[in-house]
XYZ file of C-alpha atoms in Angstrom:
406
model
C 3.274 21.563 21.700
C 5.188 18.768 23.047
C 3.494 18.764 26.392
C -0.017 18.634 24.446
C 1.223 15.724 22.342
C 2.365 13.926 25.535
C -0.784 14.281 27.084
C -2.628 13.458 23.965
C -0.746 10.176 23.883
C -1.380 9.394 27.495
C -5.052 10.113 27.441
C -5.254 7.918 24.254
C -3.569 4.967 25.962
C -5.971 5.199 28.884
C -9.093 5.664 27.001
C -8.359 2.538 24.911
C -10.411 2.317 21.567
C -12.379 4.984 19.864
C -13.955 3.258 17.034
C -14.326 4.271 13.430
C -17.194 1.774 13.384
C -18.290 -1.891 13.470
C -17.007 -5.039 11.500
C -17.834 -8.891 10.140
C -15.462 -13.573 10.728
C -12.675 -15.338 8.918
C -9.522 -17.423 9.381
C -7.088 -16.128 11.970
C -3.883 -17.397 10.622
C -0.674 -15.147 10.683
C 2.655 -16.219 9.766
C 5.228 -15.702 12.423
C 8.371 -13.574 11.936
C 11.831 -15.129 12.129
C 13.437 -15.434 15.588
C 10.585 -13.985 17.563
C 11.510 -12.983 21.053
C 9.705 -12.725 24.312
C 8.595 -9.240 25.231
C 10.507 -7.746 28.155
C 8.402 -5.804 30.683
C 10.566 -3.722 32.542
C 13.669 -2.797 30.525
C 13.897 0.056 28.183
C 13.410 -0.845 24.575
C 16.225 -2.555 22.744
C 18.532 -0.548 20.574
C 18.210 -3.179 17.916
C 20.755 -4.791 15.508
C 23.102 -2.723 13.523
C 20.833 -2.792 10.291
C 18.035 -1.699 12.180
C 19.347 1.058 14.327
C 17.504 4.451 14.365
C 18.488 7.129 11.980
C 20.960 9.561 12.868
C 19.908 12.108 15.390
C 17.412 10.003 17.352
C 16.070 6.949 18.898
C 13.104 4.853 18.214
C 9.705 6.953 17.939
C 12.182 10.250 17.763
C 9.474 12.811 17.498
C 6.979 11.297 20.026
C 9.816 9.998 22.445
C 10.488 13.668 23.075
C 7.088 14.206 24.227
C 8.038 14.084 27.954
C 6.787 10.633 29.079
C 3.908 10.117 26.660
C 5.756 7.817 24.403
C 7.543 6.082 27.397
C 3.969 5.258 28.839
C 2.780 3.998 25.580
C 5.927 1.863 25.126
C 5.437 0.385 28.652
C 1.644 -0.337 27.936
C 2.519 -1.991 24.649
C 5.296 -4.162 26.125
C 2.876 -5.215 28.835
C 0.643 -6.590 26.034
C 3.625 -8.339 24.572
C 2.622 -9.123 21.005
C 1.589 -7.554 17.794
C -0.197 -9.147 14.482
C 0.347 -7.091 11.267
C -1.333 -7.523 8.092
C 0.783 -6.443 5.351
C -0.208 -5.235 1.788
C 3.358 -3.846 0.812
C 5.713 -6.295 -0.674
C 6.680 -9.140 1.836
C 10.499 -8.211 1.929
C 9.374 -4.844 3.431
C 6.789 -6.309 5.515
C 9.168 -8.681 7.139
C 11.854 -6.086 7.492
C 9.318 -3.521 9.163
C 8.011 -6.059 11.586
C 11.528 -7.394 12.324
C 12.998 -3.759 13.177
C 9.725 -3.094 15.406
C 10.335 -6.401 17.310
C 14.120 -5.553 17.695
C 13.315 -1.955 18.866
C 10.736 -2.612 21.324
C 11.135 -6.291 22.474
C 7.331 -6.936 21.452
C 6.797 -10.343 19.647
C 5.595 -9.465 16.180
C 3.928 -11.680 13.755
C 2.721 -10.972 10.024
C 0.686 -12.260 7.189
C 0.980 -10.743 3.694
C -2.389 -10.102 2.090
C -3.494 -8.035 -0.904
C -5.518 -4.868 0.106
C -8.713 -6.086 -1.028
C -8.144 -9.343 0.672
C -7.537 -7.784 4.012
C -10.506 -5.761 3.604
C -12.678 -8.926 2.785
C -11.004 -10.541 5.905
C -11.647 -8.006 8.335
C -15.325 -7.221 7.067
C -15.954 -11.083 7.947
C -14.629 -10.798 11.357
C -17.584 -9.157 13.309
C -15.384 -6.460 15.194
C -12.957 -9.277 16.266
C -10.067 -8.966 13.619
C -7.268 -11.707 13.874
C -4.512 -8.913 13.468
C -4.134 -5.740 15.040
C -2.789 -3.261 12.427
C -2.701 -3.005 8.683
C 0.546 -1.889 6.903
C 1.203 -0.767 3.336
C -1.091 -1.046 0.258
C -3.053 1.545 -1.474
C -5.924 3.422 0.502
C -9.056 2.763 -1.447
C -9.509 -0.433 0.317
C -8.482 1.395 3.631
C -11.346 3.979 2.748
C -13.691 1.353 2.360
C -12.858 -0.080 5.643
C -13.290 3.513 7.367
C -16.804 3.699 5.586
C -17.644 0.397 6.978
C -16.411 1.335 10.592
C -13.614 -1.327 10.578
C -10.710 0.840 11.508
C -9.883 2.605 14.773
C -9.439 6.380 15.374
C -6.083 7.216 16.764
C -4.430 10.769 16.784
C -0.972 9.902 16.354
C 1.816 12.272 17.546
C 4.183 11.501 14.676
C 1.602 12.687 12.247
C 2.911 16.115 12.665
C 5.722 14.965 10.227
C 3.364 14.489 7.317
C 4.226 16.723 4.448
C 0.540 17.401 3.926
C -2.962 16.546 5.340
C -3.889 14.820 2.181
C -1.680 11.890 3.367
C -4.083 11.068 6.104
C -7.636 10.071 7.018
C -9.633 13.238 8.002
C -11.004 11.090 11.039
C -7.544 9.760 11.931
C -8.262 6.205 10.971
C -5.163 5.625 8.676
C -1.986 7.599 7.909
C -0.110 7.618 4.627
C 3.544 6.561 4.770
C 4.475 6.484 1.240
C 3.212 7.415 -2.260
C 3.311 5.542 -5.536
C 2.706 6.790 -9.135
C 0.674 4.605 -11.376
C 1.934 3.863 -14.921
C 3.047 1.033 -17.280
C 6.304 -1.066 -17.318
C 7.292 -2.414 -20.759
C 9.656 -5.189 -22.170
C 11.683 -3.015 -24.666
C 13.253 -6.322 -26.112
C 9.916 -7.747 -26.882
C 8.495 -4.493 -28.241
C 11.470 -4.365 -30.749
C 11.048 -7.942 -31.808
C 7.453 -7.175 -32.445
C 8.031 -3.945 -34.105
C 5.883 -2.025 -31.793
C 6.338 1.297 -29.967
C 5.781 1.641 -26.288
C 2.212 3.014 -25.346
C 2.302 6.642 -24.466
C -1.267 7.214 -23.045
C -3.831 5.052 -21.280
C -5.993 5.123 -24.550
C -2.979 3.713 -26.488
C -3.288 0.445 -24.243
C -6.677 -0.312 -26.248
C -4.968 -0.387 -29.600
C -5.290 -3.788 -31.468
C -1.470 -4.237 -31.735
C -1.471 -4.916 -28.070
C -3.836 -7.641 -27.955
C -2.857 -10.282 -25.547
C 0.249 -8.262 -24.538
C -0.654 -6.525 -21.260
C -1.396 -7.642 -17.512
C -3.408 -5.858 -14.879
C -4.148 -6.870 -11.531
C -7.720 -8.385 -10.232
C -9.808 -5.688 -8.615
C -11.307 -8.318 -6.444
C -7.869 -8.804 -4.817
C -5.681 -6.083 -5.696
C -6.214 -2.306 -4.656
C -3.959 -1.271 -7.547
C -6.606 -2.308 -9.899
C -9.417 -0.593 -7.833
C -7.201 2.604 -8.108
C -6.967 2.276 -11.962
C -10.887 2.031 -11.959
C -11.319 5.036 -9.801
C -8.587 6.877 -11.842
C -10.450 6.238 -15.098
C -13.681 7.256 -13.824
C -12.478 10.460 -12.458
C -10.487 11.142 -15.812
C -13.036 10.217 -18.267
C -16.345 10.103 -16.324
C -18.263 6.746 -15.272
C -19.661 5.593 -18.603
C -16.819 6.285 -20.777
C -14.448 4.595 -18.450
C -16.643 1.532 -18.468
C -16.354 1.485 -22.204
C -12.653 1.922 -21.857
C -12.391 -1.141 -19.743
C -14.454 -3.039 -22.092
C -11.779 -2.180 -24.965
C -8.803 -2.727 -22.669
C -10.101 -6.246 -21.487
C -9.592 -7.361 -25.122
C -5.910 -6.737 -24.850
C -5.502 -8.329 -21.359
C -3.873 -11.673 -21.200
C -4.097 -12.071 -17.441
C -5.542 -10.266 -14.200
C -2.943 -11.134 -11.584
C -3.950 -11.637 -7.750
C -1.379 -9.036 -6.682
C -1.068 -5.596 -7.690
C 2.808 -5.924 -8.225
C 2.166 -9.077 -10.180
C 2.422 -7.487 -13.726
C 5.823 -5.970 -12.857
C 7.114 -9.358 -12.022
C 6.096 -10.669 -15.550
C 7.501 -7.819 -17.650
C 11.278 -8.641 -17.376
C 11.143 -12.359 -18.006
C 8.942 -11.672 -21.158
C 5.615 -13.288 -19.806
C 3.939 -10.201 -20.691
C 4.975 -7.052 -22.662
C 3.293 -4.346 -20.895
C 2.297 -4.486 -17.235
C 0.076 -1.770 -15.577
C 1.044 -1.046 -11.953
C 2.949 1.167 -9.717
C 6.281 2.274 -11.132
C 8.285 1.807 -8.081
C 7.630 -1.933 -8.736
C 9.320 -1.636 -12.111
C 12.212 -0.008 -10.520
C 12.842 -2.910 -8.157
C 12.693 -5.201 -11.202
C 15.244 -3.181 -13.196
C 17.560 -3.011 -10.124
C 17.285 -6.780 -9.845
C 18.796 -7.124 -13.296
C 16.035 -6.817 -15.761
C 17.462 -3.974 -17.793
C 15.053 -4.802 -20.777
C 12.338 -2.721 -18.518
C 11.251 0.875 -19.405
C 8.952 2.965 -17.284
C 6.107 4.903 -18.798
C 4.278 7.781 -17.204
C 1.135 8.185 -19.207
C 1.150 11.469 -20.975
C -2.493 11.982 -20.632
C -2.234 11.946 -16.727
C -2.139 9.633 -13.745
C -2.717 8.951 -10.276
C -1.198 7.833 -7.237
C -1.496 5.567 -4.313
C -0.915 6.426 -0.844
C 0.491 3.593 1.058
C -1.102 3.720 4.555
C -0.976 2.019 7.857
C -3.992 1.661 10.389
C -5.408 -0.049 13.609
C -7.999 -2.553 13.324
C -11.399 -1.747 15.338
C -11.543 -4.275 18.085
C -7.746 -5.425 18.163
C -6.587 -7.634 20.680
C -3.421 -5.313 21.437
C -4.431 -1.681 20.943
C -1.499 -0.143 22.803
C 1.024 -2.143 20.696
C -0.954 -1.104 17.828
C -0.627 2.360 18.728
C 2.968 2.034 19.044
C 3.224 0.537 15.663
C 1.580 3.636 14.270
C 4.045 5.975 15.872
C 6.881 3.585 14.678
C 5.419 3.513 11.014
C 5.356 7.403 10.969
C 8.959 7.608 11.724
C 12.349 7.225 9.900
C 12.874 4.209 12.166
C 10.512 2.270 9.800
C 10.366 4.104 6.412
C 13.962 4.869 5.970
C 14.692 1.157 5.765
C 12.116 0.657 2.896
C 14.651 0.720 0.221
C 16.684 -1.993 2.000
C 13.904 -4.351 1.042
C 13.396 -3.070 -2.545
C 10.605 -0.542 -1.830
C 11.393 2.805 -3.655
C 8.158 4.809 -3.177
C 8.228 8.387 -2.279
C 7.959 9.147 1.272
C 5.468 11.516 2.721
C 7.150 12.296 6.081
C 9.052 15.459 6.145
C 11.892 13.824 8.538
C 12.272 10.787 6.164
C 14.917 10.334 3.663
C 13.657 10.024 0.001
C 14.884 7.067 -2.175
C 17.228 8.696 -4.410
C 16.439 5.685 -6.914
C 12.834 7.009 -7.656
C 14.217 10.414 -8.785
C 16.986 8.688 -10.789
C 14.422 7.079 -12.925
C 12.710 10.192 -13.698
C 9.720 9.974 -11.409
C 8.068 13.043 -9.922
C 5.800 12.687 -6.946
C 3.790 15.600 -7.728
C 3.030 14.867 -11.481
C -0.588 13.400 -10.980
C -4.072 14.359 -11.019
C -5.967 15.863 -8.174
C -7.175 12.208 -7.075
C -10.610 12.498 -5.344
C -10.228 10.227 -2.252
C -13.835 11.193 -0.982
C -15.518 9.834 -4.342
C -13.186 6.608 -4.013
C -14.316 6.028 -0.417
C -18.007 6.507 -1.161
C -18.345 4.430 -4.329
C -15.285 2.015 -4.817
C -17.422 -1.124 -4.139
C -19.928 -0.092 -6.695
C -17.497 0.853 -9.390
C -15.780 -2.598 -9.127
C -19.107 -4.226 -9.525
C -19.683 -1.786 -12.567
C -16.392 -2.920 -13.984
C -17.282 -6.513 -13.948
C -20.606 -5.925 -15.228
C -19.108 -4.050 -18.064
C -16.677 -6.749 -18.830
C -19.513 -9.338 -18.778
C -20.680 -8.053 -22.087
C -17.300 -8.047 -23.699
C -16.508 -10.777 -26.057
C -13.740 -12.456 -24.193
C -14.902 -11.929 -20.312
C -16.295 -15.620 -20.289
C -12.736 -16.577 -19.866
C -12.779 -16.316 -16.031
C -9.493 -18.160 -15.621
C -7.770 -14.871 -16.616
C -8.734 -13.366 -13.154
C -6.456 -14.936 -10.664
C -7.032 -15.193 -6.948
C -4.471 -17.435 -5.805
């Protein structure tokens, strides 16, 4: 098996890129990481600083490194390219840490820019197969699946994918791989609810009650994959037409649609909103930052989940460094450090260490609906159009300033 993986990696490196399709042109700005270093070309990868050492029992790229030369050849090819640019849709603290750790491990100068998933999708769609970054890291997979359908991501059969706990956490054509799983739900400000004499919502339908008017925040589906996931979730749970009626009713209670999917979670603790819709691991982060007035709600009528992913852009400038990033992202060398940056998602790798914080707050990674990724891949763009069309006929939708894009 290991010899086969070695051969696979070596062949993949030599063949270059196997496209999952075409692309579109936009700006090429990417913020540089701190203390970027020149990439060595002949030395073995650096062991890294103390805080970025490999987990006990292995070095960087533990599983694939053992593949008798395949990973060594990929590392040398990646180091010869010398650079990597990452678009990240996770929180910036995690993105920065992951990029710095990669640079420390392999001596490859690594730049990054934080963008919401829908922003990344729009950007690479406009870049006509000449993306200004090499890889995508973090963020929910509905925009990744749109990118697969449009041929914007590169197929790569990663050796470290053997550690995924299920085939559900990868694209069938190997255009993206899952690294974590986040649960969709509500975060509520318990102090404000008490002051207003209100109970916390327990179901999705509860959010449409008149008593919550102006108290709720959700992200903007034009910029955030989190909101796209909610649209797909309601359609899968309720059916298309009933879901559109639901969003018309919910819109009456929305105070603001934030640019980022994590935006509502940041507003709950300070009291800028009373109920935030988003991923519950973002709520855990806020609670551990000192906001003990936040409670997490898993909807009783069911909920869905994101698979946070990573992928290579078709036509990227540094394909070998990009492949090495995928192997790194699918290893404990990357994901076990997530909670150091305040990211408490469930990890989907069998050799990773689950963050105990998620279970401490009562979350269950398996207590979700059977989410239909293929329907989301085929129809997300249309569903978002339908969402805005539905809101266009609601009483308050003319106030477009509620939809934040900056």
